[in-house]
Coordinates of C-alpha atoms (C1' of nucleotides) in Angstrom, one line a residue:
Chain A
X1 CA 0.0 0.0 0.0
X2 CA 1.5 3.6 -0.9
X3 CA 1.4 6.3 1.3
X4 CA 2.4 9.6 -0.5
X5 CA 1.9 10.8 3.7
X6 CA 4.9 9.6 4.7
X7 CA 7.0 12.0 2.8
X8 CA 5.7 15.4 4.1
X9 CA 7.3 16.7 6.6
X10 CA 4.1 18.3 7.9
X11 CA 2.4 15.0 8.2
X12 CA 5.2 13.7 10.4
X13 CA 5.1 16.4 12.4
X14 CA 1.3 16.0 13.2
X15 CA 1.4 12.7 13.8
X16 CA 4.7 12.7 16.1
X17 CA 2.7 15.4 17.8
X18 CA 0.1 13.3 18.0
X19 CA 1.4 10.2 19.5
X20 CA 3.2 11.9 21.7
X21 CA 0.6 13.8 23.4
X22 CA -1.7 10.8 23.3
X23 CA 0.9 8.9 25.8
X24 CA 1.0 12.2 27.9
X25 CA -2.2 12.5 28.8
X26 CA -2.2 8.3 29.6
X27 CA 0.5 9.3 32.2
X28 CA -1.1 12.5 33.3
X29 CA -4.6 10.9 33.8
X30 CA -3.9 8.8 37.7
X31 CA -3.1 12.4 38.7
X32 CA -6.2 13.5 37.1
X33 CA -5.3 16.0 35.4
X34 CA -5.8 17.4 31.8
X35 CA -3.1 18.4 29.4
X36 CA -4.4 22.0 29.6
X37 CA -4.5 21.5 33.7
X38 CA -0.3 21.0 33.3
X39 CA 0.1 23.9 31.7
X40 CA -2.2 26.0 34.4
X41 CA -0.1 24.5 37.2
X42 CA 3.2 25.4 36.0
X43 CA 2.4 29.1 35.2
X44 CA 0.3 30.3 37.9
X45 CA 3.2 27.9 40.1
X46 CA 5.8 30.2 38.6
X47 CA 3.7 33.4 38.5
X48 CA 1.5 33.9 41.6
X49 CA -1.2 36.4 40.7
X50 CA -1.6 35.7 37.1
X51 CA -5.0 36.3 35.6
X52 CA -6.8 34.2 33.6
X53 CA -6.7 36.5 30.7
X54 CA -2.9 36.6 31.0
X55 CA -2.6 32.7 30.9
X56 CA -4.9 32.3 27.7
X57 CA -2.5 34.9 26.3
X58 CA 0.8 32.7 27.0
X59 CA -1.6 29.6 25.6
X60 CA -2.8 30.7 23.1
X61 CA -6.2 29.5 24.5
X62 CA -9.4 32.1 24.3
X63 CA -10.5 34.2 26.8
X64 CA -13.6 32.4 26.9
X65 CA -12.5 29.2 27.0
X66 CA -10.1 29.8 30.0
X67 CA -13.4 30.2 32.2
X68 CA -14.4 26.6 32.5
X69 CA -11.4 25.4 32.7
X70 CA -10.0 27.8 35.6
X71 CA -13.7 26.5 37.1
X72 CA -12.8 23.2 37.3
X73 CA -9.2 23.5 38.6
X74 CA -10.9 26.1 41.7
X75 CA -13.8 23.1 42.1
X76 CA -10.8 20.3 42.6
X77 CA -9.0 22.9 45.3
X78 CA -6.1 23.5 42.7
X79 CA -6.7 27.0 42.8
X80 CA -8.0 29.9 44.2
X81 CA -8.8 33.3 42.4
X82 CA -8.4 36.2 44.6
X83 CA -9.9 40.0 43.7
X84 CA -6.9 42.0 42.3
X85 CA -9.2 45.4 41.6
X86 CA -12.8 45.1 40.6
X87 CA -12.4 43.3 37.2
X88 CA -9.6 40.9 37.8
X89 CA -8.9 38.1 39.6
X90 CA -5.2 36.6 40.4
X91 CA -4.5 33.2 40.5
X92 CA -2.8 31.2 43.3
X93 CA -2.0 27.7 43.7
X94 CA -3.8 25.9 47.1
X95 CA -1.5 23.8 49.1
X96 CA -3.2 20.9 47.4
X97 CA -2.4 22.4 43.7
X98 CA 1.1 23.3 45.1
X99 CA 1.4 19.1 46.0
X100 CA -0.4 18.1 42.6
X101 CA 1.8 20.1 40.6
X102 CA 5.1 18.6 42.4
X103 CA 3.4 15.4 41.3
X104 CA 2.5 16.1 37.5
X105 CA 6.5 17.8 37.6
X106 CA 8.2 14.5 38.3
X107 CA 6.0 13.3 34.9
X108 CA 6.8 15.8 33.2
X109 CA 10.4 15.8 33.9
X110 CA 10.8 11.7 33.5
X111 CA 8.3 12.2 30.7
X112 CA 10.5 14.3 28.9
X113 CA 13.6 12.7 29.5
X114 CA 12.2 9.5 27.5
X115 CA 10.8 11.5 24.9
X116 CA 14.4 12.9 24.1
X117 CA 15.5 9.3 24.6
X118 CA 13.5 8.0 21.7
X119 CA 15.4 10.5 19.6
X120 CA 18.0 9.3 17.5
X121 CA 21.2 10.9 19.6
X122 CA 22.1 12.3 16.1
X123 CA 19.2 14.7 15.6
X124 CA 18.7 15.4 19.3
X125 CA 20.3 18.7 19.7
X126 CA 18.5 19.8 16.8
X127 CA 14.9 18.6 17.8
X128 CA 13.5 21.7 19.7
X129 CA 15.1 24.2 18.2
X130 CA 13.5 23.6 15.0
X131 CA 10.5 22.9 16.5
X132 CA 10.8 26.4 18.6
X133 CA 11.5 28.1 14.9
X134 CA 8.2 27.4 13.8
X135 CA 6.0 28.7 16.6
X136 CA 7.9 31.2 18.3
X137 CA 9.2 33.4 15.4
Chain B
X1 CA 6.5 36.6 33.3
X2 CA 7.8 32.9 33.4
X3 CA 7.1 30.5 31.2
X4 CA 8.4 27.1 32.4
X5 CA 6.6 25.6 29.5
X6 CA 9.4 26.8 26.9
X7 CA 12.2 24.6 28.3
X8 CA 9.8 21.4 27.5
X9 CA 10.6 19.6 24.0
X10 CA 7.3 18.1 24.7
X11 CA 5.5 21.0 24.8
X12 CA 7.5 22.8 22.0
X13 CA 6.3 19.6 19.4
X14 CA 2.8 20.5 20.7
X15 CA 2.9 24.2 19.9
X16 CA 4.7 23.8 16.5
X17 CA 2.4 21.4 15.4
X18 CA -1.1 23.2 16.6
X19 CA 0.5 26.3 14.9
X20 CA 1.6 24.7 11.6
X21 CA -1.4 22.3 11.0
X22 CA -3.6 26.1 11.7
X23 CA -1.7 27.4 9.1
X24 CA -2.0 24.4 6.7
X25 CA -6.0 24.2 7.3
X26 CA -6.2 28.2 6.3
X27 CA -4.5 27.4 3.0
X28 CA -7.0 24.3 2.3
X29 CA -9.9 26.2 3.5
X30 CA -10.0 28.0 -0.2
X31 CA -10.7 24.4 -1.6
X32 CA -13.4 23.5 0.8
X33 CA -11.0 20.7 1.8
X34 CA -10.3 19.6 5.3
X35 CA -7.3 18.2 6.9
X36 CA -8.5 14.6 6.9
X37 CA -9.7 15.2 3.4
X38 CA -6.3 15.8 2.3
X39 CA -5.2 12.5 3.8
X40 CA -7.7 11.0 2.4
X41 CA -8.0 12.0 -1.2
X42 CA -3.8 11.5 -1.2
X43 CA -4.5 7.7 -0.2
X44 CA -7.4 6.9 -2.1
X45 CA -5.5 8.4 -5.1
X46 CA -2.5 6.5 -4.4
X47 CA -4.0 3.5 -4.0
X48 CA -7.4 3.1 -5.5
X49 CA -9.8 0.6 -3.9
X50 CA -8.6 0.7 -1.2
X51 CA -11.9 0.4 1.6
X52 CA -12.6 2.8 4.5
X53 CA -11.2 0.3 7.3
X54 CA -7.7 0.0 5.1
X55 CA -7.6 3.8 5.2
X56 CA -8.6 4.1 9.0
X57 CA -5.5 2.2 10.0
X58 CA -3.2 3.9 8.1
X59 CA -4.6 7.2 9.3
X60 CA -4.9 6.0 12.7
X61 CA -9.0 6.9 12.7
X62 CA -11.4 4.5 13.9
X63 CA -13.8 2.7 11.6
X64 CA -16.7 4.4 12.9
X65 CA -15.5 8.0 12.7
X66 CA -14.8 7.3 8.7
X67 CA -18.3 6.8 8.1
X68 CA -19.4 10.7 8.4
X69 CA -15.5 11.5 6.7
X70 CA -16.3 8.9 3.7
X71 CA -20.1 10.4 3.3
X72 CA -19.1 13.4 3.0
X73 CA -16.4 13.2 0.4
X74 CA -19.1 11.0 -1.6
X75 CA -21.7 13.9 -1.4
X76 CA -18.7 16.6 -2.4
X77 CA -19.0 14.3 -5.7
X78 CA -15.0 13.5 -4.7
X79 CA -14.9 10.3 -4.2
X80 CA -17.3 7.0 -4.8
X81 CA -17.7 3.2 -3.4
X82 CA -17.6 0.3 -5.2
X83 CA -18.6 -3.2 -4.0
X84 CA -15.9 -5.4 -3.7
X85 CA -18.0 -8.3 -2.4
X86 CA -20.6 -8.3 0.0
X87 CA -19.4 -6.2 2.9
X88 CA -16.5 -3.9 1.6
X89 CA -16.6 -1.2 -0.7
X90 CA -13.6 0.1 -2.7
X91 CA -13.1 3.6 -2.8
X92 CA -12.0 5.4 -5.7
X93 CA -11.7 9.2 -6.8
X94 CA -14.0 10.7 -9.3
X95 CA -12.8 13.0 -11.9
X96 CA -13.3 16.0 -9.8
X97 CA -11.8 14.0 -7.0
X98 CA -8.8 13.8 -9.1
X99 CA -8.8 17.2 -10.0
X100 CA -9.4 18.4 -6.3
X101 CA -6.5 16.2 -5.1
X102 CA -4.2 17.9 -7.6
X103 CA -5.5 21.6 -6.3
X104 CA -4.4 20.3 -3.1
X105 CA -1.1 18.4 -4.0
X106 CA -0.2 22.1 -5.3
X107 CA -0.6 23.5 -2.0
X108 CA 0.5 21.5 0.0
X109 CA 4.2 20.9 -1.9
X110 CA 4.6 24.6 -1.4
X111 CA 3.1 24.7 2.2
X112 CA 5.4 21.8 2.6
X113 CA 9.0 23.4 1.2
X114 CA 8.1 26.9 3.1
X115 CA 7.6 25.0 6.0
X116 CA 11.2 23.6 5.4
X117 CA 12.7 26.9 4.9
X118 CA 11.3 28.1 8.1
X119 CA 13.2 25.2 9.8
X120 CA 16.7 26.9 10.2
X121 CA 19.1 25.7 7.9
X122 CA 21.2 23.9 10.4
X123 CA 18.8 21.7 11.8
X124 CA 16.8 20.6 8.5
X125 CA 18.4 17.5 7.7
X126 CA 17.2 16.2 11.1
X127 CA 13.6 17.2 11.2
X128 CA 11.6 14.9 9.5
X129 CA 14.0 11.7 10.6
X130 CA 13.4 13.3 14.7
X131 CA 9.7 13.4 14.3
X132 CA 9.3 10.1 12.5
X133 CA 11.2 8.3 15.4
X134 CA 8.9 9.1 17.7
X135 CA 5.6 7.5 15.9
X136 CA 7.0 5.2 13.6
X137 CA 9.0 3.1 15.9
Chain C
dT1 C1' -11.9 53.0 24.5
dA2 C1' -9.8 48.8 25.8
dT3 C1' -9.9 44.9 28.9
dT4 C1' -11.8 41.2 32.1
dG5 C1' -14.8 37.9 32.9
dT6 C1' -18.7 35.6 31.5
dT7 C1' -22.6 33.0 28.9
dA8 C1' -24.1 30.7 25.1
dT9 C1' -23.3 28.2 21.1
dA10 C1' -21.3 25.4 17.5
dC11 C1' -18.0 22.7 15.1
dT12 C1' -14.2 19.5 14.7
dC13 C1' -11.9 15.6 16.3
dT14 C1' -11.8 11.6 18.8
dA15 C1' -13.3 7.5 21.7
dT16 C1' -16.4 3.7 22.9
dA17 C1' -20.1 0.6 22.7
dA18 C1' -23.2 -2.0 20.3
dC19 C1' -25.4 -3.9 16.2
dT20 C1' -25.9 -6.2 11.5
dA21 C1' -24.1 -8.6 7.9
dT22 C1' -20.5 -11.0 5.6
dA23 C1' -15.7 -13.3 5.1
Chain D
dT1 C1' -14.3 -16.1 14.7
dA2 C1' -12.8 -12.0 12.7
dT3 C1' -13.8 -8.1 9.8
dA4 C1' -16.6 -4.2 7.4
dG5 C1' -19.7 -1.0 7.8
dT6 C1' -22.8 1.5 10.6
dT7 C1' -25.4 4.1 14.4
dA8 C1' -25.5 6.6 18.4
dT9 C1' -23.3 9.0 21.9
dA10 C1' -20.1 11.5 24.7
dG11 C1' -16.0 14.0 25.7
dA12 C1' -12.5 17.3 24.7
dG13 C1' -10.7 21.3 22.3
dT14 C1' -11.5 25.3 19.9
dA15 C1' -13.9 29.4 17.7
dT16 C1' -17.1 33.3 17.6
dA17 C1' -20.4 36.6 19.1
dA18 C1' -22.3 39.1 22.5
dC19 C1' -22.9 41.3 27.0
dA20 C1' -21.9 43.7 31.7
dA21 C1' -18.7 45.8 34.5
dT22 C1' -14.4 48.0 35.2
dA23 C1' -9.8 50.1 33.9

DNA sequence: TATTGTTATACTCTATAACTATA
DNA sequence: TATAGTTATAGAGTATAACAATA
């Protein structure tokens, strides 16, 4: 069977993103937590008092679509949204969140380390950075 | 602000891909084709007769959610089923099937070599061979 | 005027279970 | 028994439009 696929970069590059993500979100879900919840953690664990607005922004996720999400993380004690003036709210991890994150870190990090792994050691060095080329230039 | 998500390959291989296959579906969206589509007329053109199931597994889509993808393409006049025997059906292209597929083989070689040139020139050679180690192993 | 938070809505993609009919 | 096609359904992610309240 041909498969004409296999020669674009582009494909391989949306399946590899794929996969990978797919066996992520296996290891993320006996924590219970989404991909999208990881991402939460981390920034409002290394930026107290971040708004919502300001996450989407560095996630390229809508405003609107940041509400139920930032719901659910508050109803599981993740997080807690404190008044910053009358329109805002700034985020804050709960000890809980501050213990789940530590948690989803030590998957990340061991995650990650495999995922480099399974990269031939000859194209390693050159993986993210021309991944990082075509999304943050 | 910090962004401890930019030191993850993982999350870098996310981001490229969400932001290149956005790209890729704007350029299709002038030929009413979508992503899967693409795959699809590409495989069915490649390999005529092949059936539905054949080109689920080689797209990695479950049998059931190529029934609404497969109708579709049949309505669009793009494609049409043949029966092979009493239970599978062969899918070939129709003229303007064939014609649509080389619209889109047009884009998508020169989606596919600007894509490359965005890659820096250093780490080209190793971008396609990275990302199919890590789904085709 | 621009921004934050919010509601409502819709579409795409994906996953599962179950069923029929045929190989 | 295994496979092809199908239906129905649910979850997740994402996009847009609109609105109120505040900066």
């Amino acid at each position: 069977m041909k498969d004409p696929l296999l020669d674009l970069p582009g494909y391989s590059l949306r399946r590899a993103a794929a996969a990978v993500m797919g066996e992520f979100v296996a290891r993320l879900e006996p924590l219970g937590l989404r991909l999208s919840d990881v991402s939460a953690l981390l920034l409002v664990g290394a930026n107290p008092g971040v708004t919502a607005s300001q996450l989407g922004r560095m996630l390229d996720i809508q405003r609107a679509n940041m509400v139920p999400m930032i719901a659910r993380m508050e109803a599981a004690r993740l997080l807690l949204r404190q008044p910053i003036d009358g329109k805002s709210h700034g985020l804050r991890l709960t000890e809980i969140g501050q213990a789940r994150l530590a948690e989803a870190q030590r998957v990340i990090h061991g995650f990650e380390a495999e995922l480099m792994e399974r990269v031939p050691q000859a194209h390693r060095e050159h993986f993210k950075p021309a991944l990082d080329a075509l999304w943050r230039d």
